[in-house]
Short mmCIF file of C-alpha atoms in Angstrom, two decimals:
data_model
loop_
_atom_site.label_atom_id
_atom_site.label_comp_id
_atom_site.label_asym_id
_atom_site.label_seq_id
_atom_site.Cartn_x
_atom_site.Cartn_y
_atom_site.Cartn_z
CA MET A 134 54.13 95.24 -144.82
CA ARG A 135 52.38 92.81 -147.17
CA MET A 136 51.30 94.14 -150.54
CA TYR A 137 48.08 92.92 -152.20
CA GLU A 138 47.21 92.70 -155.87
CA PRO A 139 44.51 95.11 -157.04
CA SER A 140 42.35 92.09 -157.80
CA VAL A 141 42.33 91.10 -154.12
CA ARG A 142 41.21 94.57 -153.15
CA GLU A 143 38.44 94.48 -155.76
CA GLN A 144 37.27 91.11 -154.48
CA ALA A 145 37.09 92.53 -150.96
CA ILE A 146 35.10 95.55 -152.10
CA GLN A 147 32.67 93.43 -154.07
CA LEU A 148 32.15 91.09 -151.11
CA MET A 149 31.45 93.97 -148.74
CA ARG A 150 29.12 95.65 -151.23
CA SER A 151 27.16 92.42 -151.41
CA GLY A 152 26.69 92.48 -147.65
CA VAL A 153 29.54 90.35 -146.39
CA GLY A 154 30.97 91.78 -143.15
CA THR A 155 34.48 93.16 -142.77
CA ALA A 156 35.69 90.31 -140.55
CA GLU A 157 34.30 87.61 -142.84
CA THR A 158 35.78 89.30 -145.93
CA ALA A 159 39.18 89.42 -144.23
CA ARG A 160 38.92 85.74 -143.34
CA ARG A 161 37.97 84.65 -146.87
CA LEU A 162 40.82 86.57 -148.48
CA ASP A 163 43.36 85.90 -145.73
CA ALA A 164 43.95 89.63 -145.27
CA PRO A 165 44.25 91.71 -142.06
CA ARG A 166 40.93 93.09 -140.89
CA GLY A 167 42.42 96.59 -140.56
CA THR A 168 43.51 96.52 -144.20
CA VAL A 169 40.06 95.40 -145.34
CA SER A 170 38.45 98.15 -143.21
CA TRP A 171 40.70 100.72 -144.87
CA TRP A 172 39.70 99.48 -148.35
CA LYS A 173 36.05 99.81 -147.33
CA HIS A 174 36.62 103.36 -146.02
CA GLN A 175 38.35 104.41 -149.26
CA ASP A 176 35.55 102.93 -151.36
CA LEU A 177 32.86 104.71 -149.35
CA ALA A 178 34.79 107.98 -149.55
CA LYS A 179 35.19 107.59 -153.33
CA HIS A 180 31.41 107.27 -153.74
CA GLY A 181 30.51 109.93 -151.14
CA GLN A 182 28.93 107.36 -148.83
CA LEU A 183 30.87 107.90 -145.62
CA PRO A 184 28.77 108.04 -142.41
CA GLY A 185 27.68 111.41 -140.99
CA ARG A 186 30.38 114.00 -140.72
CA LYS A 187 29.34 115.14 -137.25
CA GLN A 188 27.42 114.42 -134.11
CA SER A 189 26.23 118.00 -133.56
CA THR A 190 24.30 120.24 -135.90
CA CYS A 191 25.50 123.82 -136.44
CA MET A 192 24.00 126.51 -138.64
CA HIS A 193 27.35 128.30 -138.82
CA CYS A 194 29.80 125.43 -139.40
CA PHE A 195 27.60 123.12 -141.45
CA GLY A 196 24.71 125.26 -142.68
CA ASP A 197 22.15 123.16 -140.78
CA GLU A 198 18.62 124.34 -140.18
CA LEU A 199 17.98 125.83 -136.73
CA ASN A 200 14.68 125.65 -134.88
CA ARG A 201 14.53 129.39 -134.33
CA SER A 202 11.55 129.45 -131.99
CA ALA A 203 13.14 126.86 -129.68
CA TYR A 204 16.47 128.67 -129.92
CA SER A 205 14.94 131.99 -128.88
CA TYR A 206 13.52 130.31 -125.77
CA LEU A 207 16.81 128.53 -125.04
CA LEU A 208 18.73 131.79 -125.48
CA GLY A 209 16.59 133.41 -122.77
CA LEU A 210 17.20 130.44 -120.49
CA TYR A 211 20.95 130.57 -121.14
CA LEU A 212 21.16 134.27 -120.33
CA GLY A 213 19.26 133.68 -117.11
CA ASP A 214 20.30 130.35 -115.59
CA GLY A 215 22.67 128.84 -118.11
CA HIS A 216 26.40 128.56 -118.55
CA ILE A 217 28.95 126.71 -120.69
CA SER A 218 31.67 124.74 -118.94
CA HIS A 219 34.83 123.24 -120.44
CA PRO A 220 37.10 121.74 -117.77
CA ALA A 221 40.61 120.90 -118.91
CA GLN A 222 39.97 117.17 -118.41
CA HIS A 223 36.95 117.21 -120.76
CA ARG A 224 37.35 116.97 -124.51
CA ILE A 225 34.02 118.66 -125.31
CA PRO A 226 32.33 121.62 -123.58
CA SER A 227 28.91 121.25 -121.98
CA LEU A 228 25.88 123.50 -121.62
CA PHE A 229 24.07 123.61 -118.26
CA ILE A 230 20.60 125.06 -117.74
CA THR A 231 19.72 124.98 -114.03
CA CYS A 232 16.06 124.20 -113.23
CA ASP A 233 14.41 124.43 -109.82
CA ASP A 234 12.76 121.16 -108.76
CA LYS A 235 9.64 123.15 -107.81
CA TRP A 236 8.83 123.59 -111.50
CA PRO A 237 8.89 120.16 -113.25
CA GLY A 238 6.92 121.54 -116.19
CA ILE A 239 9.62 124.10 -116.89
CA MET A 240 12.26 121.40 -116.60
CA ASN A 241 10.46 119.44 -119.31
CA SER A 242 10.20 122.55 -121.50
CA VAL A 243 13.93 123.21 -121.13
CA GLU A 244 14.85 119.66 -122.10
CA SER A 245 12.47 119.80 -125.07
CA ALA A 246 14.07 123.05 -126.29
CA VAL A 247 17.58 121.55 -126.00
CA ARG A 248 16.47 118.54 -128.06
CA GLN A 249 14.97 120.80 -130.73
CA VAL A 250 18.05 123.04 -130.98
CA PHE A 251 20.45 120.06 -130.91
CA PRO A 252 18.37 117.30 -132.56
CA THR A 253 21.24 114.79 -132.88
CA LEU A 254 22.24 115.01 -129.21
CA LYS A 255 20.77 113.53 -126.03
CA PRO A 256 20.57 115.89 -123.05
CA CYS A 257 20.69 114.48 -119.54
CA ARG A 258 19.50 115.64 -116.12
CA VAL A 259 22.11 116.02 -113.39
CA ARG A 260 20.70 116.07 -109.87
CA LYS A 261 21.78 118.84 -107.51
CA VAL A 262 20.41 120.01 -104.15
CA GLY A 263 16.91 121.35 -104.89
CA CYS A 264 17.44 121.47 -108.63
CA HIS A 265 18.55 119.65 -111.76
CA ASN A 266 20.94 120.75 -114.48
CA ILE A 267 19.76 120.02 -118.02
CA LYS A 268 23.09 119.19 -119.63
CA VAL A 269 24.26 118.58 -123.20
CA TYR A 270 27.71 118.21 -124.75
CA SER A 271 28.66 119.77 -128.09
CA LYS A 272 31.70 121.24 -129.82
CA HIS A 273 29.42 123.94 -131.23
CA LEU A 274 28.00 125.48 -128.05
CA THR A 275 29.96 128.70 -128.45
CA CYS A 276 28.71 128.93 -132.04
CA HIS A 277 25.16 128.99 -130.65
CA PHE A 278 25.99 131.13 -127.61
CA PRO A 279 28.80 133.56 -128.48
CA GLN A 280 28.07 135.40 -125.20
CA HIS A 281 30.13 132.76 -123.42
CA GLY A 282 33.30 134.08 -121.85
CA PRO A 283 35.41 134.07 -118.68
CA GLY A 284 33.86 135.33 -115.47
CA LYS A 285 30.25 136.02 -114.52
CA LYS A 286 27.79 137.42 -117.05
CA HIS A 287 27.24 140.64 -115.11
CA GLU A 288 30.99 141.27 -115.11
CA ARG A 289 31.30 141.38 -118.89
CA THR A 290 29.43 142.86 -121.83
CA ILE A 291 26.44 140.83 -123.02
CA ALA A 292 25.27 141.79 -126.49
CA LEU A 293 23.39 139.77 -129.11
CA GLN A 294 24.93 139.08 -132.48
CA PRO A 295 22.89 140.39 -135.46
CA TRP A 296 21.69 136.88 -136.32
CA GLN A 297 20.55 136.36 -132.72
CA GLN A 298 18.71 139.68 -132.64
CA GLU A 299 16.96 138.71 -135.87
CA ILE A 300 15.73 135.51 -134.22
CA VAL A 301 14.59 137.36 -131.08
CA ASP A 302 12.77 139.93 -133.22
CA ALA A 303 10.95 137.09 -135.00
CA HIS A 304 10.20 135.16 -131.77
CA PRO A 305 10.10 137.74 -128.96
CA TRP A 306 7.67 135.89 -126.73
CA GLU A 307 9.79 132.76 -126.71
CA PHE A 308 12.79 134.85 -125.66
CA LEU A 309 10.77 136.54 -122.89
CA ARG A 310 9.41 133.18 -121.76
CA GLY A 311 12.96 131.84 -121.43
CA LEU A 312 14.02 134.84 -119.34
CA ILE A 313 10.95 134.61 -117.09
CA HIS A 314 11.34 130.84 -116.68
CA SER A 315 14.93 131.38 -115.54
CA ASP A 316 15.12 134.66 -113.60
CA GLY A 317 11.51 135.75 -113.39
CA CYS A 318 8.21 134.89 -111.76
CA ARG A 319 4.49 135.60 -111.74
CA ILE A 320 3.07 136.41 -108.30
CA THR A 321 -0.28 137.53 -106.90
CA ASN A 322 -0.29 140.62 -104.71
CA TRP A 323 -3.28 141.48 -102.54
CA THR A 324 -4.67 144.34 -100.57
CA THR A 325 -7.79 145.09 -98.55
CA ARG A 326 -10.21 147.94 -98.97
CA LYS A 327 -13.44 148.91 -97.26
CA VAL A 328 -16.43 149.03 -99.57
CA GLY A 329 -19.71 150.07 -97.99
CA GLY A 330 -18.19 149.55 -94.58
CA VAL A 331 -17.17 145.99 -95.43
CA GLU A 332 -13.51 145.13 -95.79
CA LYS A 333 -12.82 143.27 -99.02
CA ARG A 334 -9.70 141.57 -100.28
CA TYR A 335 -8.46 142.38 -103.78
CA GLU A 336 -5.85 140.33 -105.61
CA TYR A 337 -3.85 141.38 -108.63
CA PRO A 338 -1.13 139.43 -110.45
CA ARG A 339 2.14 140.87 -111.69
CA TYR A 340 5.36 139.66 -113.29
CA PHE A 341 8.88 140.22 -112.01
CA PHE A 342 12.28 139.73 -113.63
CA THR A 343 15.47 140.10 -111.59
CA ASN A 344 19.03 140.09 -112.88
CA THR A 345 22.37 141.65 -111.99
CA SER A 346 23.52 142.24 -115.56
CA THR A 347 22.36 145.61 -116.85
CA ASP A 348 22.86 144.29 -120.39
CA ILE A 349 20.54 141.32 -119.84
CA VAL A 350 17.97 143.55 -118.15
CA ARG A 351 18.12 145.85 -121.16
CA LEU A 352 17.56 142.92 -123.54
CA PHE A 353 14.51 141.99 -121.46
CA THR A 354 13.02 145.49 -121.37
CA ASP A 355 13.80 146.18 -125.04
CA THR A 356 11.88 143.04 -125.95
CA LEU A 357 8.99 144.04 -123.68
CA ASP A 358 8.88 147.35 -125.54
CA ALA A 359 8.82 145.50 -128.85
CA VAL A 360 5.70 143.51 -127.88
CA GLY A 361 3.93 146.48 -126.29
CA VAL A 362 4.30 145.57 -122.60
CA GLN A 363 4.80 148.45 -120.16
CA TRP A 364 7.25 147.92 -117.31
CA LYS A 365 9.00 149.62 -114.40
CA ALA A 366 12.53 149.02 -113.14
CA SER A 367 13.76 149.52 -109.59
CA ALA A 368 17.05 151.12 -108.70
CA PRO A 369 19.86 148.58 -108.34
CA ARG A 370 19.95 146.88 -104.94
CA PRO A 371 23.15 146.81 -102.83
CA THR A 372 23.82 143.40 -104.39
CA GLY A 373 23.57 144.98 -107.85
CA GLN A 374 20.32 143.23 -108.75
CA ILE A 375 17.76 145.13 -110.81
CA ASN A 376 14.09 144.26 -110.52
CA VAL A 377 11.72 144.81 -113.46
CA SER A 378 7.97 144.58 -112.83
CA VAL A 379 4.96 144.35 -115.11
CA ALA A 380 1.82 145.33 -113.22
CA ARG A 381 -0.67 147.03 -115.57
CA LYS A 382 -3.73 144.82 -115.98
CA ALA A 383 -3.69 144.76 -119.79
CA CYS A 384 0.04 144.03 -119.89
CA VAL A 385 -0.26 141.24 -117.33
CA ALA A 386 -3.07 139.73 -119.41
CA LEU A 387 -0.83 139.87 -122.48
CA MET A 388 1.98 138.16 -120.56
CA ASP A 389 -0.48 135.54 -119.32
CA ALA A 390 -1.55 134.80 -122.89
CA HIS A 391 2.03 134.07 -123.96
CA ILE A 392 3.87 132.99 -120.79
CA GLY A 393 1.68 132.30 -117.76
CA PRO A 394 2.66 131.09 -114.28
CA LYS A 395 5.55 128.72 -113.71
CA HIS A 396 4.49 125.11 -113.46
#
């Protein structure tokens, strides 16, 4: 391996600092390009000027700021229609949030939330039959969603970490909106009634949330309690699903003010 005088190395560094490219510097000094690149790396490291240390942001690993409102919404989406996948052939795990094609507005909201929570990453949309998966890759997905684990969500314990609960407490409506946008809906029921001998039709909206995980249902109803929304839960169906309804007029109006119909 050829050894170079310190003066040659200094010349290379000065050339590159002045704006001369690595390849041109190597040509002028008759030195291997890899050697010149290494000198440049060492000089940048010495002066604390190396490029970014990461592609993903992470409040836990790097102390980065987290958009807490967007995260609360994304957490609700993840608990409803999201999952983290890490096949053996993939180097980095990926987050999927499944969105029904009937609701393009929600799909846009999901992608926007992913971009706000992971501002240095670029989510993509993967087409499936009748839906799209909003997908993003990151080494720090399990830092953001420690609920990830083997098996289905309703087959394991789902509990928020203290820092997650703090965010949900600060942004409860965003969390509820994420749950409704994933596993909930707003519908309009109707009935008829005779008034003065004339049959009239009456319509009244209500919200429903359906999930098989008793833990996720409890997170939903606990948050409804926190914002003052009254609810009723059905007995588990044979499939294990639990249905939570919000039907009182004042409570539906409150939900409409913060969530509204899917779009």
